[in-house]
Amino acid sequence: MITEEHLVHLWLHLGWPLLRLLIYLAIGLLVALFIESLNWTRKLAVIARPLTRFGHLSPLAGASFSVCFFSGIAANSMLAEAYSTQQISRKELILANLFNSLPSNFLHLPTTFFIAMPIIKGAAFIYIGLTVLAALCRTLLVALIARLLLPAGNIEPAPVQPKPSTTEHPFRVALRNGLHRFKRRIRKIIAFTAPIYILFYALTEAGFFTAAEHFIGRHLSWLSWLSPQALSILTFQMAAEFTAGLVAAGALLASGSMRMEEVVLVLLIGNILSSPIRAIRHQYPYYAGIFKPVLAAQLLVFSQGFRALSIAAMAVAYYFICM
């Protein structure tokens, strides 16, 4: 029997989060279409122009990079729209998505910093600095790979299509054109996002993701070279969440049981191990709405794999320099 308590739980944990996600997706898509309708792509691409020109990436990729500092959903919507209209290739779509590592990292930087700093104090500066450095290295490396894979003519401006003369304000025309395309795209986005989000909610309620995180947390024997204290932080970070790992690290730092260098290293390792499951759980539903489900899965695999490798490189370098 469905009680009022069940209905409240469904609304708080499924109804409202799904509605909020769809609202964010709708706003992101509308912004992306509005920018494209106004032909602001090349203006926004100015910020990343040195890197995009070096990497043979189109102005659309540069515009997406700039927008990503403010909204990852809007940036991905721009890429999806460009890909669906064949303005960029599948290869460039993947590279442009990876290229946005740096601005997407900055989106979550304030929240992460202001949570970590009071708990682990000075170690927060080093940990966050290393994750930002990893994101910067990813973006630079993607630009280099793109230069090797994409044609040099990719950076040339697309031929301007003649527009019919009109006395109507450009903003009004852009808004009307954007809304027309928005109505068509938002239906597809909702059709993919809502069922996948509900499925992932059901898996969460069934304990699937919690069990997966606990399983990984219990099978850390290959990290036996870490101290028991470090393994306890990893277990909290994997089995609960990032904040739980931070609290455990802060307590061990305060008691003198662990050095700051050890805490930074174990947090980097925890970042590598815990991020993929959380990315699938939280990012895939809206990725599958913006892109197609198979393409969304491929983009997540590429981005998470690339991210894990870059942070692992930072962890190895930090280990040999500071430990």
Coordinates of C-alpha atoms in Angstrom, one line a residue:
M1 CA 0.0 0.0 0.0
I2 CA 1.4 3.4 -1.0
T3 CA 1.3 5.8 2.0
E4 CA 1.8 9.5 2.2
E5 CA 5.4 8.9 3.5
H6 CA 6.2 6.9 0.3
L7 CA 4.8 9.6 -1.9
V8 CA 6.9 12.2 -0.1
H9 CA 10.0 10.0 -0.4
L10 CA 9.3 9.6 -4.1
W11 CA 8.9 13.3 -4.7
L12 CA 12.0 14.3 -2.7
H13 CA 14.3 11.6 -4.2
L14 CA 12.9 11.1 -7.7
G15 CA 10.2 13.6 -8.7
W16 CA 12.0 16.9 -7.7
P17 CA 15.5 15.8 -8.6
L18 CA 14.3 14.6 -12.1
L19 CA 12.3 17.8 -12.6
R20 CA 15.2 20.0 -11.6
L21 CA 17.6 18.1 -13.9
L22 CA 15.1 18.5 -16.8
I23 CA 14.8 22.2 -16.1
Y24 CA 18.6 22.6 -16.1
L25 CA 18.8 20.6 -19.4
A26 CA 16.1 22.8 -20.9
I27 CA 17.9 26.0 -19.9
G28 CA 21.3 24.6 -21.1
L29 CA 19.8 23.6 -24.5
L30 CA 18.0 26.9 -24.9
V31 CA 21.2 28.9 -24.1
A32 CA 23.2 26.8 -26.6
L33 CA 20.6 27.2 -29.4
F34 CA 20.3 31.0 -28.7
I35 CA 24.1 31.4 -28.9
E36 CA 24.2 29.6 -32.2
S37 CA 21.2 31.5 -33.6
L38 CA 22.9 34.8 -32.8
N39 CA 26.2 33.5 -34.5
W40 CA 28.1 34.3 -31.2
T41 CA 30.1 31.1 -31.6
R42 CA 33.3 32.8 -32.9
K43 CA 33.0 35.6 -30.3
L44 CA 32.9 33.1 -27.4
A45 CA 35.7 31.1 -29.0
V46 CA 38.1 33.9 -28.5
I47 CA 39.0 32.8 -25.0
A48 CA 40.3 29.4 -26.1
R49 CA 41.5 30.5 -29.6
P50 CA 45.2 29.9 -29.1
L51 CA 44.6 26.3 -28.0
T52 CA 41.8 25.6 -30.5
R53 CA 43.9 27.0 -33.4
F54 CA 46.8 24.9 -32.3
G55 CA 44.6 21.8 -32.0
H56 CA 42.7 22.4 -35.3
L57 CA 39.5 22.5 -33.3
S58 CA 36.6 24.5 -34.7
P59 CA 35.2 27.7 -33.2
L60 CA 32.3 25.6 -31.9
A61 CA 34.6 23.7 -29.7
G62 CA 36.1 26.9 -28.5
A63 CA 32.7 28.4 -27.7
S64 CA 31.8 25.2 -25.8
F65 CA 35.0 25.6 -23.8
S66 CA 34.1 29.1 -22.8
V67 CA 30.5 28.3 -21.9
C68 CA 31.6 25.3 -19.9
F69 CA 33.1 27.7 -17.2
F70 CA 29.5 28.6 -16.4
S71 CA 27.4 25.5 -17.4
G72 CA 28.6 22.1 -18.4
I73 CA 25.0 21.2 -19.6
A74 CA 25.0 24.2 -21.9
A75 CA 28.5 23.4 -23.2
N76 CA 27.6 19.8 -23.9
S77 CA 24.3 20.9 -25.5
M78 CA 26.3 23.1 -27.9
L79 CA 28.4 20.1 -28.9
A80 CA 25.4 17.8 -29.3
E81 CA 23.6 20.3 -31.5
A82 CA 26.7 20.9 -33.6
Y83 CA 27.2 17.2 -34.0
S84 CA 23.5 16.5 -34.9
T85 CA 23.7 19.2 -37.6
Q86 CA 27.0 17.8 -38.9
Q87 CA 29.0 20.9 -38.1
I88 CA 31.5 18.8 -36.3
S89 CA 32.6 15.2 -36.7
R90 CA 32.2 12.4 -34.1
K91 CA 36.0 12.5 -33.7
E92 CA 35.9 16.3 -32.9
L93 CA 32.9 15.8 -30.6
I94 CA 34.9 13.4 -28.4
L95 CA 38.0 15.6 -28.5
A96 CA 36.0 18.7 -27.7
N97 CA 34.2 17.0 -24.8
L98 CA 37.7 16.0 -23.4
F99 CA 39.0 19.5 -24.1
N100 CA 36.5 20.9 -21.7
S101 CA 38.2 19.2 -18.7
L102 CA 39.7 22.4 -17.4
P103 CA 36.5 24.6 -17.3
S104 CA 34.4 21.7 -16.0
N105 CA 36.9 21.3 -13.2
F106 CA 36.6 24.9 -12.3
L107 CA 32.8 24.6 -12.1
H108 CA 33.1 22.4 -8.9
L109 CA 36.3 24.0 -7.6
P110 CA 34.7 26.5 -5.1
T111 CA 32.4 23.8 -3.5
T112 CA 35.3 21.3 -3.2
F113 CA 37.7 23.9 -1.8
F114 CA 35.4 25.3 0.8
I115 CA 34.4 21.9 2.1
A116 CA 38.0 20.5 2.1
M117 CA 39.9 23.6 3.5
P118 CA 38.3 23.7 7.0
I119 CA 38.7 19.9 7.4
I120 CA 42.2 19.1 6.0
K121 CA 43.5 22.7 6.0
G122 CA 46.8 23.1 4.1
A123 CA 46.5 19.7 2.5
A124 CA 43.4 21.1 0.6
F125 CA 45.6 23.5 -1.4
I126 CA 47.9 20.7 -2.5
Y127 CA 45.1 18.2 -3.3
I128 CA 43.0 20.7 -5.3
G129 CA 46.1 22.2 -6.9
L130 CA 47.1 18.8 -8.2
T131 CA 43.6 18.0 -9.5
V132 CA 43.5 21.4 -11.3
L133 CA 47.0 20.7 -12.7
A134 CA 45.8 17.3 -14.0
A135 CA 42.8 19.0 -15.7
L136 CA 45.1 21.6 -17.3
C137 CA 47.4 18.8 -18.6
R138 CA 44.4 16.9 -20.0
T139 CA 43.3 20.0 -21.9
L140 CA 46.8 20.6 -23.3
L141 CA 47.2 17.0 -24.2
V142 CA 43.9 16.9 -26.0
A143 CA 44.9 20.0 -28.0
L144 CA 48.0 18.1 -29.1
I145 CA 46.1 14.9 -30.0
A146 CA 43.5 17.0 -31.9
R147 CA 46.3 18.7 -33.9
L148 CA 47.4 15.2 -35.0
L149 CA 43.9 13.9 -35.7
L150 CA 42.0 16.8 -37.1
P151 CA 42.5 18.6 -40.4
A152 CA 44.1 22.1 -40.3
G153 CA 41.2 23.5 -42.4
N154 CA 38.9 22.8 -39.4
I155 CA 39.7 26.2 -37.9
E156 CA 38.6 28.1 -40.9
P157 CA 35.3 29.9 -40.5
A158 CA 32.3 28.3 -42.2
P159 CA 30.9 30.1 -45.2
V160 CA 28.3 32.7 -44.1
Q161 CA 24.9 31.9 -45.5
P162 CA 23.1 35.0 -46.9
K163 CA 20.2 36.1 -44.7
P164 CA 17.0 37.6 -45.8
S165 CA 16.7 41.3 -45.1
T166 CA 14.4 42.0 -42.2
T167 CA 13.7 44.9 -39.9
E168 CA 13.1 42.6 -37.0
H169 CA 15.5 42.8 -34.0
P170 CA 18.2 40.0 -34.2
F171 CA 17.5 38.9 -30.6
R172 CA 13.9 38.4 -31.4
V173 CA 14.7 36.4 -34.6
A174 CA 17.3 34.3 -32.7
L175 CA 14.9 33.6 -29.8
R176 CA 12.2 32.5 -32.3
N177 CA 14.6 30.3 -34.2
G178 CA 16.0 28.9 -31.0
L179 CA 12.6 28.1 -29.5
H180 CA 11.5 26.4 -32.7
R181 CA 14.5 24.0 -32.6
F182 CA 14.2 23.8 -28.8
K183 CA 10.7 22.3 -28.9
R184 CA 11.9 19.5 -31.3
R185 CA 15.1 18.7 -29.3
I186 CA 13.6 18.9 -25.8
R187 CA 11.1 16.1 -26.6
K188 CA 14.0 13.7 -27.5
I189 CA 16.0 14.8 -24.4
I190 CA 13.1 14.0 -22.1
A191 CA 12.3 10.8 -23.9
F192 CA 15.8 9.5 -23.1
T193 CA 16.6 11.2 -19.8
A194 CA 13.5 10.5 -17.8
P195 CA 13.4 6.6 -18.2
I196 CA 17.2 6.3 -17.6
Y197 CA 17.0 8.6 -14.6
I198 CA 14.1 6.5 -13.2
L199 CA 16.1 3.3 -13.9
F200 CA 19.1 4.6 -12.0
Y201 CA 16.9 5.7 -9.1
A202 CA 15.5 2.2 -8.9
L203 CA 19.1 0.8 -8.9
T204 CA 20.1 3.2 -6.2
E205 CA 17.1 2.3 -4.0
A206 CA 17.9 -1.4 -4.6
G207 CA 21.4 -0.7 -3.2
F208 CA 23.2 -1.5 -6.4
F209 CA 25.6 1.4 -6.4
T210 CA 26.1 1.2 -2.6
A211 CA 27.0 -2.5 -3.0
A212 CA 29.4 -1.7 -5.8
E213 CA 31.2 1.0 -3.8
H214 CA 31.3 -1.3 -0.7
F215 CA 32.7 -4.1 -2.9
I216 CA 35.5 -1.9 -4.2
G217 CA 36.1 -0.6 -0.7
R218 CA 36.5 -4.1 0.7
H219 CA 38.9 -5.3 -2.1
L220 CA 41.8 -2.9 -1.6
S221 CA 44.4 -5.6 -0.8
W222 CA 46.4 -4.5 -3.8
L223 CA 46.9 -1.2 -1.9
S224 CA 48.6 -3.0 1.0
W225 CA 51.6 -0.7 0.6
L226 CA 49.5 2.0 2.1
S227 CA 49.2 2.4 5.9
P228 CA 46.1 1.1 7.7
Q229 CA 45.1 4.7 8.4
A230 CA 45.3 5.5 4.7
L231 CA 43.2 2.4 3.9
S232 CA 40.6 3.6 6.4
I233 CA 40.3 6.9 4.5
L234 CA 39.9 5.1 1.2
T235 CA 37.2 2.9 2.7
F236 CA 35.2 5.9 3.9
Q237 CA 35.7 7.6 0.6
M238 CA 34.6 4.6 -1.4
A239 CA 31.8 3.3 0.8
A240 CA 30.3 6.7 1.8
E241 CA 31.3 9.8 -0.1
F242 CA 34.1 12.3 -0.6
T243 CA 33.2 14.3 2.5
A244 CA 33.4 11.2 4.7
G245 CA 36.9 10.5 3.5
L246 CA 37.8 14.2 4.2
V247 CA 36.5 13.9 7.8
A248 CA 38.5 10.7 8.4
A249 CA 41.6 12.4 6.9
G250 CA 41.1 15.5 9.0
A251 CA 40.8 13.4 12.2
L252 CA 44.0 11.5 11.4
L253 CA 45.8 14.7 10.6
A254 CA 44.7 16.4 13.8
S255 CA 45.8 13.4 15.9
G256 CA 49.2 13.3 14.1
S257 CA 48.6 9.7 12.9
M258 CA 49.2 10.8 9.3
R259 CA 51.4 13.3 7.6
M260 CA 49.9 15.8 5.2
E261 CA 51.7 14.2 2.2
E262 CA 50.1 10.8 3.0
V263 CA 46.7 12.4 3.2
V264 CA 47.0 14.1 -0.2
L265 CA 48.2 10.9 -1.8
V266 CA 45.4 8.8 -0.4
L267 CA 42.8 11.4 -1.4
L268 CA 44.1 11.3 -5.0
I269 CA 43.9 7.5 -5.1
G270 CA 40.4 7.7 -3.7
N271 CA 39.5 10.2 -6.3
I272 CA 40.6 7.8 -9.1
L273 CA 38.7 4.8 -7.6
S274 CA 35.4 6.5 -6.6
S275 CA 34.8 8.8 -9.6
P276 CA 33.8 6.3 -12.3
I277 CA 30.9 4.8 -10.4
R278 CA 29.6 8.3 -9.3
A279 CA 30.0 9.5 -12.9
I280 CA 27.9 6.7 -14.2
R281 CA 25.3 7.3 -11.4
H282 CA 25.0 11.1 -11.7
Q283 CA 26.2 12.0 -15.2
Y284 CA 25.0 9.3 -17.5
P285 CA 21.2 10.1 -17.2
Y286 CA 21.7 13.6 -18.4
Y287 CA 24.5 12.7 -20.9
A288 CA 22.1 10.2 -22.4
G289 CA 19.5 12.9 -22.9
I290 CA 21.9 15.4 -24.5
F291 CA 23.6 12.8 -26.6
K292 CA 22.4 9.4 -27.7
P293 CA 22.7 6.6 -25.0
V294 CA 25.5 4.7 -26.7
L295 CA 27.4 7.9 -27.6
A296 CA 26.9 9.2 -24.0
A297 CA 28.4 6.0 -22.6
Q298 CA 31.4 6.3 -25.0
L299 CA 32.0 9.9 -23.9
L300 CA 31.9 9.0 -20.2
V301 CA 34.3 6.1 -20.8
F302 CA 36.8 8.4 -22.6
S303 CA 36.5 11.2 -20.1
Q304 CA 36.7 9.1 -17.0
G305 CA 39.5 7.0 -18.3
F306 CA 41.5 10.1 -19.4
R307 CA 40.7 11.7 -16.0
A308 CA 41.8 8.7 -14.1
L309 CA 45.1 8.4 -16.0
S310 CA 45.9 12.1 -15.5
I311 CA 45.3 12.0 -11.7
A312 CA 47.2 8.7 -11.5
A313 CA 50.2 10.5 -13.2
M314 CA 49.9 13.3 -10.6
A315 CA 49.7 10.8 -7.7
V316 CA 52.8 9.0 -9.0
A317 CA 54.8 12.2 -9.5
Y318 CA 53.7 13.4 -6.0
Y319 CA 54.7 10.1 -4.4
F320 CA 58.3 10.2 -5.8
I321 CA 58.7 13.9 -5.1
C322 CA 57.2 14.2 -1.6
M323 CA 57.0 10.7 0.0

